[in-house]
Every structure is written in structure tokens, then in C-alpha cells.
mmCIF file of C-alpha atoms and ligand atoms in Angstrom:
data_model
loop_
_atom_site.group_PDB
_atom_site.id
_atom_site.type_symbol
_atom_site.label_atom_id
_atom_site.label_comp_id
_atom_site.label_asym_id
_atom_site.label_seq_id
_atom_site.Cartn_x
_atom_site.Cartn_y
_atom_site.Cartn_z
ATOM 1 C CA MET A 1 16.142 4.233 46.502
ATOM 2 C CA HIS A 2 14.940 2.062 49.155
ATOM 3 C CA PHE A 3 13.069 -1.443 48.703
ATOM 4 C CA LEU A 4 10.006 -1.834 51.295
ATOM 5 C CA THR A 5 7.305 -3.349 48.691
ATOM 6 C CA THR A 6 6.901 -4.683 45.091
ATOM 7 C CA ALA A 7 4.009 -1.676 44.624
ATOM 8 C CA LYS A 8 6.457 0.877 42.403
ATOM 9 C CA LEU A 9 8.610 -1.481 40.050
ATOM 10 C CA SER A 10 6.684 -2.223 36.895
ATOM 11 C CA ARG A 11 5.995 -5.916 35.778
ATOM 12 C CA ASP A 12 9.366 -5.528 33.517
ATOM 13 C CA GLU A 13 11.843 -4.193 35.980
ATOM 14 C CA LEU A 14 10.430 -7.501 38.432
ATOM 15 C CA ASN A 15 11.073 -9.578 35.322
ATOM 16 C CA GLN A 16 14.348 -8.045 34.940
ATOM 17 C CA LEU A 17 14.592 -8.935 39.247
ATOM 18 C CA ILE A 18 14.258 -12.379 38.528
ATOM 19 C CA ASP A 19 16.509 -12.678 35.161
ATOM 20 C CA SER A 20 18.983 -10.698 37.058
ATOM 21 C CA ALA A 21 18.344 -13.379 39.610
ATOM 22 C CA GLN A 22 18.899 -16.549 37.084
ATOM 23 C CA ARG A 23 22.052 -15.382 36.416
ATOM 24 C CA PHE A 24 23.422 -15.356 39.762
ATOM 25 C CA GLU A 25 21.672 -18.630 39.615
ATOM 26 C CA HIS A 26 23.631 -20.396 36.543
ATOM 27 C CA GLY A 27 26.873 -18.495 38.387
ATOM 28 C CA ASP A 28 26.596 -15.839 35.611
ATOM 29 C CA GLY A 29 26.285 -12.894 38.039
ATOM 30 C CA GLN A 30 29.609 -12.749 38.845
ATOM 31 C CA SER A 31 30.123 -9.683 39.822
ATOM 32 C CA LYS A 32 31.299 -8.108 43.595
ATOM 33 C CA PRO A 33 29.153 -4.742 43.788
ATOM 34 C CA LEU A 34 29.650 -5.067 47.534
ATOM 35 C CA ALA A 35 33.602 -5.741 47.791
ATOM 36 C CA GLY A 36 34.804 -3.955 50.721
ATOM 37 C CA ARG A 37 31.483 -2.613 51.827
ATOM 38 C CA SER A 38 29.286 -4.007 54.532
ATOM 39 C CA VAL A 39 25.220 -4.266 55.164
ATOM 40 C CA ALA A 40 23.587 -3.392 58.467
ATOM 41 C CA LEU A 41 21.032 -6.465 58.785
ATOM 42 C CA VAL A 42 18.450 -5.559 61.539
ATOM 43 C CA PHE A 43 16.646 -8.191 62.939
ATOM 44 C CA PHE A 44 13.786 -7.092 65.436
ATOM 45 C CA ASN A 45 12.454 -10.928 65.553
ATOM 46 C CA PRO A 46 13.764 -14.617 64.926
ATOM 47 C CA SER A 47 14.809 -15.263 61.298
ATOM 48 C CA LEU A 48 15.687 -18.526 59.558
ATOM 49 C CA ARG A 49 16.169 -18.093 55.967
ATOM 50 C CA THR A 50 15.634 -14.757 55.944
ATOM 51 C CA ARG A 51 19.510 -13.856 58.158
ATOM 52 C CA ALA A 52 21.494 -17.149 56.388
ATOM 53 C CA SER A 53 20.122 -15.512 52.786
ATOM 54 C CA MET A 54 21.255 -12.047 52.970
ATOM 55 C CA GLN A 55 24.442 -13.102 54.970
ATOM 56 C CA VAL A 56 25.288 -15.508 52.646
ATOM 57 C CA GLY A 57 24.401 -13.859 49.931
ATOM 58 C CA ILE A 58 26.154 -10.607 51.361
ATOM 59 C CA TYR A 59 29.502 -12.665 51.157
ATOM 60 C CA GLU A 60 29.370 -13.795 47.946
ATOM 61 C CA LEU A 61 29.345 -10.506 46.311
ATOM 62 C CA GLY A 62 31.714 -9.109 48.078
ATOM 63 C CA GLY A 63 30.903 -7.688 51.366
ATOM 64 C CA ASN A 64 30.459 -7.556 54.859
ATOM 65 C CA ALA A 65 27.101 -8.753 56.752
ATOM 66 C CA VAL A 66 26.359 -6.925 60.319
ATOM 67 C CA ALA A 67 23.993 -8.775 62.114
ATOM 68 C CA LEU A 68 21.963 -6.440 65.032
ATOM 69 C CA GLU A 69 19.017 -7.610 67.374
ATOM 70 C CA PRO A 70 17.328 -4.587 68.607
ATOM 71 C CA GLY A 71 17.150 -5.032 72.271
ATOM 72 C CA GLY A 72 19.863 -8.252 72.351
ATOM 73 C CA THR A 73 23.499 -7.239 70.495
ATOM 74 C CA SER A 74 22.399 -3.604 70.113
ATOM 75 C CA TRP A 75 19.920 -0.764 72.093
ATOM 76 C CA THR A 76 16.284 -1.038 72.296
ATOM 77 C CA LEU A 77 14.783 1.357 69.793
ATOM 78 C CA GLU A 78 12.534 4.382 70.054
ATOM 79 C CA HIS A 79 11.147 4.761 66.659
ATOM 80 C CA ARG A 80 7.660 7.436 67.213
ATOM 81 C CA GLU A 81 8.693 10.657 66.430
ATOM 82 C CA SER A 82 9.045 13.209 69.925
ATOM 83 C CA ALA A 83 9.057 10.922 72.060
ATOM 84 C CA VAL A 84 9.716 11.313 75.282
ATOM 85 C CA MET A 85 12.200 8.218 76.242
ATOM 86 C CA ASP A 86 12.037 7.770 80.124
ATOM 87 C CA THR A 87 11.254 4.535 80.034
ATOM 88 C CA ASP A 88 12.532 0.877 78.173
ATOM 89 C CA LYS A 89 13.883 2.809 75.151
ATOM 90 C CA THR A 90 17.623 3.594 74.896
ATOM 91 C CA GLU A 91 18.019 4.866 71.240
ATOM 92 C CA HIS A 92 15.572 6.169 68.294
ATOM 93 C CA VAL A 93 16.205 5.053 65.042
ATOM 94 C CA ALA A 94 16.896 8.518 64.140
ATOM 95 C CA GLU A 95 20.263 7.629 65.096
ATOM 96 C CA PHE A 96 20.187 4.327 64.386
ATOM 97 C CA VAL A 97 20.185 4.432 60.634
ATOM 98 C CA ARG A 98 22.152 8.015 60.457
ATOM 99 C CA VAL A 99 25.060 6.271 62.704
ATOM 100 C CA LEU A 100 25.158 2.796 60.467
ATOM 101 C CA GLY A 101 24.491 4.602 57.261
ATOM 102 C CA ARG A 102 28.371 5.779 58.539
ATOM 103 C CA TYR A 103 29.506 2.792 58.359
ATOM 104 C CA CYS A 104 27.381 0.441 56.084
ATOM 105 C CA VAL A 105 25.802 0.763 51.914
ATOM 106 C CA ALA A 106 22.369 -0.152 52.996
ATOM 107 C CA ILE A 107 20.056 -1.440 55.963
ATOM 108 C CA GLY A 108 17.736 -4.474 55.897
ATOM 109 C CA VAL A 109 15.242 -4.638 58.717
ATOM 110 C CA ARG A 110 12.927 -7.063 59.754
ATOM 111 C CA THR A 111 10.004 -5.935 61.977
ATOM 112 C CA PHE A 112 6.940 -8.298 61.760
ATOM 113 C CA ALA A 113 3.283 -6.737 63.672
ATOM 114 C CA ALA A 114 2.616 -7.504 67.338
ATOM 115 C CA LEU A 115 -0.330 -8.187 66.396
ATOM 116 C CA LYS A 116 -1.635 -5.475 68.768
ATOM 117 C CA ASN A 117 -3.289 -2.796 67.071
ATOM 118 C CA TRP A 118 -4.135 -2.769 63.621
ATOM 119 C CA GLU A 119 -4.863 1.198 62.691
ATOM 120 C CA GLU A 120 -1.604 1.553 63.515
ATOM 121 C CA GLU A 121 0.556 -1.128 62.170
ATOM 122 C CA ARG A 122 -1.304 -1.261 58.695
ATOM 123 C CA THR A 123 1.086 1.696 58.692
ATOM 124 C CA ASP A 124 4.385 0.349 58.955
ATOM 125 C CA PRO A 125 5.404 2.309 61.483
ATOM 126 C CA ILE A 126 9.060 0.892 61.776
ATOM 127 C CA LEU A 127 9.598 0.239 59.082
ATOM 128 C CA ASN A 128 9.210 3.317 57.370
ATOM 129 C CA ALA A 129 11.012 5.195 60.612
ATOM 130 C CA PHE A 130 13.479 3.713 58.967
ATOM 131 C CA ALA A 131 13.116 5.028 55.270
ATOM 132 C CA LYS A 132 12.203 8.219 56.514
ATOM 133 C CA TYR A 133 15.362 9.076 58.584
ATOM 134 C CA SER A 134 18.778 6.448 56.998
ATOM 135 C CA ASP A 135 20.805 8.198 54.298
ATOM 136 C CA VAL A 136 21.271 4.708 52.695
ATOM 137 C CA PRO A 137 18.815 2.228 51.046
ATOM 138 C CA ILE A 138 15.966 0.379 53.475
ATOM 139 C CA ILE A 139 15.608 -3.377 52.771
ATOM 140 C CA ASN A 140 12.286 -4.488 54.281
ATOM 141 C CA LEU A 141 13.227 -8.227 54.922
ATOM 142 C CA GLU A 142 9.650 -8.701 55.668
ATOM 143 C CA SER A 143 7.870 -6.118 57.813
ATOM 144 C CA ALA A 144 4.141 -6.113 59.424
ATOM 145 C CA MET A 145 2.680 -5.543 56.309
ATOM 146 C CA HIS A 146 4.781 -6.191 53.193
ATOM 147 C CA HIS A 147 7.540 -9.319 52.439
ATOM 148 C CA PRO A 148 8.484 -8.591 49.341
ATOM 149 C CA CYS A 149 11.855 -10.402 48.900
ATOM 150 C CA GLN A 150 9.947 -13.696 49.610
ATOM 151 C CA ALA A 151 7.642 -12.403 46.534
ATOM 152 C CA MET A 152 10.688 -11.981 44.538
ATOM 153 C CA ALA A 153 11.070 -15.315 45.485
ATOM 154 C CA ASP A 154 7.374 -16.669 45.218
ATOM 155 C CA MET A 155 7.483 -14.847 41.782
ATOM 156 C CA MET A 156 10.586 -16.339 40.034
ATOM 157 C CA THR A 157 9.462 -19.932 41.410
ATOM 158 C CA ILE A 158 6.679 -19.606 39.697
ATOM 159 C CA ARG A 159 8.515 -18.428 36.521
ATOM 160 C CA GLU A 160 11.418 -20.905 36.986
ATOM 161 C CA LYS A 161 8.932 -24.010 37.210
ATOM 162 C CA LEU A 162 6.021 -23.213 35.919
ATOM 163 C CA GLY A 163 7.241 -20.636 32.750
ATOM 164 C CA GLU A 164 6.730 -16.948 31.434
ATOM 165 C CA GLY A 165 2.848 -15.367 31.395
ATOM 166 C CA ARG A 166 -0.365 -15.620 32.953
ATOM 167 C CA LYS A 167 -0.741 -19.031 35.533
ATOM 168 C CA LYS A 168 -3.885 -19.617 37.734
ATOM 169 C CA VAL A 169 -2.385 -18.412 41.374
ATOM 170 C CA LEU A 170 -4.491 -19.781 44.412
ATOM 171 C CA LEU A 171 -3.327 -17.588 47.402
ATOM 172 C CA THR A 172 -4.887 -19.825 50.085
ATOM 173 C CA TRP A 173 -5.386 -19.130 53.666
ATOM 174 C CA ALA A 174 -4.997 -22.410 56.294
ATOM 175 C CA TRP A 175 -5.862 -23.338 60.161
ATOM 176 C CA HIS A 176 -2.879 -22.081 62.627
ATOM 177 C CA PRO A 177 -3.340 -22.405 66.355
ATOM 178 C CA ARG A 178 -2.064 -18.968 66.549
ATOM 179 C CA PRO A 179 -3.270 -15.901 64.243
ATOM 180 C CA LEU A 180 -0.083 -14.439 62.070
ATOM 181 C CA PRO A 181 1.081 -11.537 60.614
ATOM 182 C CA MET A 182 -0.281 -10.801 57.172
ATOM 183 C CA ALA A 183 2.848 -9.807 55.664
ATOM 184 C CA VAL A 184 3.594 -12.425 52.972
ATOM 185 C CA PRO A 185 0.112 -13.072 51.619
ATOM 186 C CA ASN A 186 -0.045 -9.299 51.220
ATOM 187 C CA SER A 187 3.652 -8.837 49.029
ATOM 188 C CA PHE A 188 2.576 -12.475 47.611
ATOM 189 C CA ALA A 189 -1.070 -11.262 45.934
ATOM 190 C CA LEU A 190 0.466 -7.992 45.145
ATOM 191 C CA ALA A 191 3.182 -9.875 43.261
ATOM 192 C CA ALA A 192 1.170 -11.831 41.388
ATOM 193 C CA ALA A 193 -0.947 -9.316 40.469
ATOM 194 C CA GLN A 194 1.443 -6.734 39.102
ATOM 195 C CA MET A 195 2.677 -9.972 37.536
ATOM 196 C CA GLY A 196 -0.356 -10.217 35.329
ATOM 197 C CA HIS A 197 -1.352 -14.133 37.569
ATOM 198 C CA GLU A 198 -5.375 -15.176 37.097
ATOM 199 C CA LEU A 199 -5.472 -14.821 40.748
ATOM 200 C CA VAL A 200 -7.416 -16.637 43.449
ATOM 201 C CA ILE A 201 -7.849 -15.830 46.768
ATOM 202 C CA ALA A 202 -9.721 -18.126 49.042
ATOM 203 C CA HIS A 203 -10.247 -17.589 53.398
ATOM 204 C CA PRO A 204 -12.605 -18.038 55.643
ATOM 205 C CA LYS A 205 -15.515 -15.040 56.097
ATOM 206 C CA GLY A 206 -13.779 -12.026 58.877
ATOM 207 C CA TYR A 207 -10.491 -13.344 57.194
ATOM 208 C CA ASP A 208 -9.783 -10.434 54.673
ATOM 209 C CA LEU A 209 -6.649 -8.843 53.334
ATOM 210 C CA ASP A 210 -6.614 -4.878 54.471
ATOM 211 C CA GLU A 211 -9.302 -3.336 52.306
ATOM 212 C CA ALA A 212 -6.358 -0.360 50.786
ATOM 213 C CA LEU A 213 -3.796 -3.184 50.397
ATOM 214 C CA MET A 214 -6.698 -4.699 48.394
ATOM 215 C CA GLU A 215 -7.496 -1.681 46.025
ATOM 216 C CA GLU A 216 -3.523 -1.735 45.178
ATOM 217 C CA ILE A 217 -4.272 -5.117 44.260
ATOM 218 C CA ARG A 218 -7.020 -5.188 41.977
ATOM 219 C CA GLY A 219 -5.349 -1.756 40.245
ATOM 220 C CA GLN A 220 -2.254 -3.971 39.541
ATOM 221 C CA GLU A 221 -3.860 -6.603 38.558
ATOM 222 C CA ALA A 222 -6.506 -4.282 35.799
ATOM 223 C CA ARG A 223 -2.712 -2.786 34.460
ATOM 224 C CA ALA A 224 -0.831 -6.359 34.033
ATOM 225 C CA GLY A 225 -3.919 -7.407 32.226
ATOM 226 C CA GLY A 226 -4.253 -10.212 35.308
ATOM 227 C CA SER A 227 -7.221 -10.911 37.096
ATOM 228 C CA VAL A 228 -8.196 -11.670 40.860
ATOM 229 C CA SER A 229 -11.550 -13.115 42.822
ATOM 230 C CA LEU A 230 -11.253 -13.804 46.743
ATOM 231 C CA THR A 231 -13.866 -17.254 47.339
ATOM 232 C CA ASN A 232 -14.662 -18.355 51.169
ATOM 233 C CA ASP A 233 -14.974 -21.911 49.463
ATOM 234 C CA VAL A 234 -11.832 -23.730 49.566
ATOM 235 C CA ASP A 235 -13.454 -26.209 47.460
ATOM 236 C CA GLU A 236 -14.237 -24.311 45.082
ATOM 237 C CA ALA A 237 -10.443 -22.687 45.330
ATOM 238 C CA PHE A 238 -8.280 -25.241 43.795
ATOM 239 C CA ALA A 239 -10.683 -26.051 40.752
ATOM 240 C CA GLY A 240 -8.021 -25.568 38.392
ATOM 241 C CA ALA A 241 -5.367 -23.917 39.787
ATOM 242 C CA GLU A 242 -1.684 -24.189 38.702
ATOM 243 C CA VAL A 243 0.076 -22.639 41.622
ATOM 244 C CA VAL A 244 -1.291 -23.615 45.838
ATOM 245 C CA TYR A 245 0.438 -20.544 48.024
ATOM 246 C CA ALA A 246 -0.525 -21.798 51.211
ATOM 247 C CA LYS A 247 -0.720 -19.535 54.834
ATOM 248 C CA SER A 248 -2.500 -18.763 57.516
ATOM 249 C CA TRP A 249 -3.058 -15.245 58.806
ATOM 250 C CA GLY A 250 -4.912 -13.481 61.673
ATOM 251 C CA SER A 251 -8.120 -11.907 61.242
ATOM 252 C CA LYS A 252 -8.715 -8.039 61.494
ATOM 253 C CA ASP A 253 -11.634 -8.150 62.838
ATOM 254 C CA PHE A 254 -9.475 -9.812 65.952
ATOM 255 C CA TYR A 255 -6.753 -7.596 66.162
ATOM 256 C CA GLY A 256 -4.832 -8.035 69.400
ATOM 257 C CA GLU A 257 -7.167 -10.082 70.937
ATOM 258 C CA PRO A 258 -5.868 -13.072 69.944
ATOM 259 C CA GLU A 259 -8.130 -15.618 72.030
ATOM 260 C CA LYS A 260 -11.098 -14.634 69.914
ATOM 261 C CA ASP A 261 -9.498 -15.378 66.548
ATOM 262 C CA ILE A 262 -8.252 -18.784 68.133
ATOM 263 C CA ALA A 263 -11.885 -19.176 68.841
ATOM 264 C CA GLU A 264 -12.941 -18.277 65.696
ATOM 265 C CA ARG A 265 -10.958 -20.470 63.453
ATOM 266 C CA ALA A 266 -11.273 -23.280 65.814
ATOM 267 C CA ARG A 267 -14.270 -24.544 63.408
ATOM 268 C CA TYR A 268 -11.541 -25.038 60.252
ATOM 269 C CA ARG A 269 -9.004 -26.892 61.520
ATOM 270 C CA ASP A 270 -9.966 -29.735 59.140
ATOM 271 C CA LYS A 271 -11.327 -27.530 56.556
ATOM 272 C CA TRP A 272 -8.793 -24.889 55.701
ATOM 273 C CA ILE A 273 -5.755 -27.811 55.193
ATOM 274 C CA VAL A 274 -3.108 -28.278 52.071
ATOM 275 C CA ASP A 275 -3.937 -32.065 51.686
ATOM 276 C CA GLU A 276 -4.035 -34.786 48.987
ATOM 277 C CA PRO A 277 -8.166 -34.535 48.043
ATOM 278 C CA LYS A 278 -7.755 -30.854 47.871
ATOM 279 C CA MET A 279 -4.559 -30.861 45.166
ATOM 280 C CA ALA A 280 -6.265 -33.480 43.099
ATOM 281 C CA ARG A 281 -8.587 -30.841 42.545
ATOM 282 C CA THR A 282 -5.848 -28.572 40.754
ATOM 283 C CA ASN A 283 -4.188 -28.912 37.483
ATOM 284 C CA SER A 284 -0.893 -30.363 38.754
ATOM 285 C CA ALA A 285 -0.833 -27.211 41.283
ATOM 286 C CA ILE A 286 2.880 -26.993 42.560
ATOM 287 C CA PHE A 287 2.800 -26.467 46.303
ATOM 288 C CA MET A 288 4.304 -23.170 47.329
ATOM 289 C CA HIS A 289 4.720 -21.964 51.142
ATOM 290 C CA CYS A 290 7.227 -19.500 52.291
ATOM 291 C CA LEU A 291 8.583 -21.336 55.088
ATOM 292 C CA PRO A 292 8.920 -22.029 58.007
ATOM 293 C CA VAL A 293 5.349 -24.381 57.682
ATOM 294 C CA ARG A 294 3.887 -26.865 60.621
ATOM 295 C CA ARG A 295 3.384 -30.250 58.929
ATOM 296 C CA ASN A 296 -0.091 -31.722 59.044
ATOM 297 C CA VAL A 297 -1.469 -28.297 60.316
ATOM 298 C CA ILE A 298 -1.163 -26.018 57.239
ATOM 299 C CA VAL A 299 -0.017 -28.886 54.879
ATOM 300 C CA THR A 300 -0.606 -32.445 55.066
ATOM 301 C CA ASP A 301 3.072 -34.687 54.715
ATOM 302 C CA ALA A 302 2.007 -36.243 52.072
ATOM 303 C CA VAL A 303 1.892 -32.698 49.876
ATOM 304 C CA ILE A 304 4.980 -31.352 51.665
ATOM 305 C CA ASP A 305 7.346 -34.544 50.637
ATOM 306 C CA SER A 306 5.453 -35.166 47.502
ATOM 307 C CA SER A 307 7.084 -33.987 43.477
ATOM 308 C CA SER A 308 4.185 -30.940 43.451
ATOM 309 C CA SER A 309 6.386 -29.030 46.555
ATOM 310 C CA VAL A 310 8.313 -26.461 45.693
ATOM 311 C CA VAL A 311 9.369 -24.909 49.108
ATOM 312 C CA ILE A 312 13.209 -25.885 49.267
ATOM 313 C CA ASP A 313 13.533 -24.507 45.470
ATOM 314 C CA GLU A 314 11.793 -21.832 46.572
ATOM 315 C CA ALA A 315 13.468 -21.043 49.940
ATOM 316 C CA GLU A 316 16.763 -21.064 47.486
ATOM 317 C CA ASN A 317 15.495 -18.846 45.301
ATOM 318 C CA ARG A 318 15.277 -16.114 48.306
ATOM 319 C CA LEU A 319 19.127 -15.964 48.360
ATOM 320 C CA HIS A 320 19.976 -15.000 44.702
ATOM 321 C CA VAL A 321 17.175 -12.776 44.578
ATOM 322 C CA GLN A 322 18.100 -10.983 47.114
ATOM 323 C CA LYS A 323 21.616 -10.750 45.219
ATOM 324 C CA ALA A 324 19.729 -9.143 42.639
ATOM 325 C CA ILE A 325 17.796 -6.904 44.662
ATOM 326 C CA LEU A 326 20.983 -5.335 46.276
ATOM 327 C CA ALA A 327 22.914 -5.268 43.179
ATOM 328 C CA ARG A 328 20.023 -3.405 41.902
ATOM 329 C CA LEU A 329 19.980 -1.214 45.200
ATOM 330 C CA LEU A 330 23.615 -0.232 45.277
ATOM 331 C CA LYS A 331 24.569 0.375 41.680
ATOM 332 C CA GLN A 332 22.598 3.388 41.640
HETATM 333 N N1 LIG B 1 10.285 -17.025 54.365
HETATM 334 C C1 LIG B 1 11.025 -16.448 55.649
HETATM 335 O O1 LIG B 1 11.034 -15.352 55.597
HETATM 336 O O2 LIG B 1 11.978 -17.094 56.287
HETATM 337 P P1 LIG B 1 12.586 -17.158 57.673
HETATM 338 O O3 LIG B 1 11.004 -16.870 58.347
HETATM 339 O O4 LIG B 1 12.625 -18.173 58.433
HETATM 340 O O5 LIG B 1 13.322 -16.154 57.435
#
């Protein structure tokens, strides 16, 4: 009923979602499954693409979007079970989602990692509280651990640009001045594994993804007939890649201690950037990033402004794929 990660979808189901998204893109999917219905969009964090593409997509499906920001345009929210709410939280998710469910046919929620407590945040507590209490489908618009709408747009973009079938896909860490959440690389790696791509994950030592997620990725890769390999060698990683997907993320070793992570990563500043010399080692790879991106930090102007860069088409695909996700969830 919910759309929290791509993990439970088969490769056929992922491809069907992309087929549906392409029908929306080409104007063939003109049905209005949301006619006369509303969808709530709950944002604990800022957004450009997710918010705008969801609002536009809901409108194009005939519906109405209700955007809420807890602590801003709606009350501050508690999510912990049995919490004694005698501090700053005014409303519990238990009431919040069930009330919204009386007005809306689905609820999208964005709730980033706070980057404070790894063991807690890796369980996606706020997203799971929404899913637990909700009577209507919950759509993950980026949680602490996953960004499945982004991953689906990414898989759609790879298929559109390079055709169907297995591709050599590089997910590369990049230097950024401060630690960032892991939701995008987690969901990209998972979906690439599910699609059966030949996935290389490159990051400096100490920047490993979650171990349980890596087990899931390896299992998915084996089932889909792809492969996954890890490297700490950024130059070797680019060799022969057909897709270069750049993203920065924080180290679990320094979770909740950003100053230590910042000190650790300082040595990687000039080395872990996507630039022309690295792209020249690829097999004419396309360059992808979820955006927003820091130019000349994550990627040079020369690469992001080149004909290899597909970041704007990738962002456009958020709209088409989210319409496909909404249509799929709401026809059940
Ligand atoms: N890629 C992405 O989710 O963008 P926003 O944070 O702007 O929504």
C-alpha cells in the first residue's frame, strides 16, 4: 500500500512504472485518477524538485495538493510511541496522519536524517511512524535512508538515454564541505541493483554505506543477474563507466560529529570531484546528479555544462515517474 523504498518491487514492476512514466511524458497517460481528490505533501525539510514536481503532477492528474510544513504551516510533530509530550511537540503523528487521511487519498512526506544518531536514524523512525498510523498510502519523498522517487527517475533516465539492459553504472562519492545524508546513494544503489546493472560504488575509506543495505543490494543484484563492486580508488572507478552518478554523503564513523567528518574529508577535496580528466576515462558516460549540486565542488562546470550531462532531464523525470507512482498506488 505504501511507497517507502523500491525494495519490494520486482524488476518487471520497476520497468512497468517506467513504462507508465514514459506514457505520461509523451502525453499518452491522460487519465485523471486524482479527479476530485487531494494528496497531502508534508515537508520537514526544504525542496525544489520534489515539491514542485509533486504539486504539478497531482494537478496534472486532476487532483489538489495540500502542502504542510510541521512546525511552520502545521503544528510541531511528535513521532515516538508513548512519548510524554510536555516539551516542544504539539501534535502526534498518530492523529496527524489519520486526520489527513480523512481529507486526502495519499500522503507524501519528506523527513531527512538529522545526522545525530546513526542507530536510530537508520531505522527511518519518522517515515515508519507515518506508515504505521496511516490508513492511506504514504509516499516517501526522501527519508533518512531512502529517496525512491529520485531513484525511479534515475532508472528511467538511464533507460531513456542508454536503452534497456545492463549498463556499467558508477556511483561515486564526491567531496562536499559538510556531511550529507545517505538517502540518495542508498536508493540509487538499490534500484540499480534491482535493474541488474553492473554497479561500482566508489568512496574513500570510512564512507561505506549501511551494511544491512549492502546485503540487500547484493541479494537484489544476484537475483537480477547484475554485479556490485566497491572501490576506494576514484581514478580506477571511472574506467569504462557508461553512467557516472555523483553524490556526497557523510561517514557513519563520525555520525553526529560533523567537525570530525569535515576534518577527515578535507584530504579528498581535490581528488573526489567529477571533472573532465575522470570523464575521459569512461565509455562516453552520461553524468547524473539528483540536484541541488554545488558546482566546482561535486562536479566542474565543464562536466555539468557538457553534452554528457543529463541532470535537467533527470529532474524532469521526477514529474513523470511520480505521476506513475501516484496512479499505481491509487488504483489499488
Ligand atoms: N533531488 C531532490 O529531491 O531535489 P529537492 O531536494 O529540491 O526536492
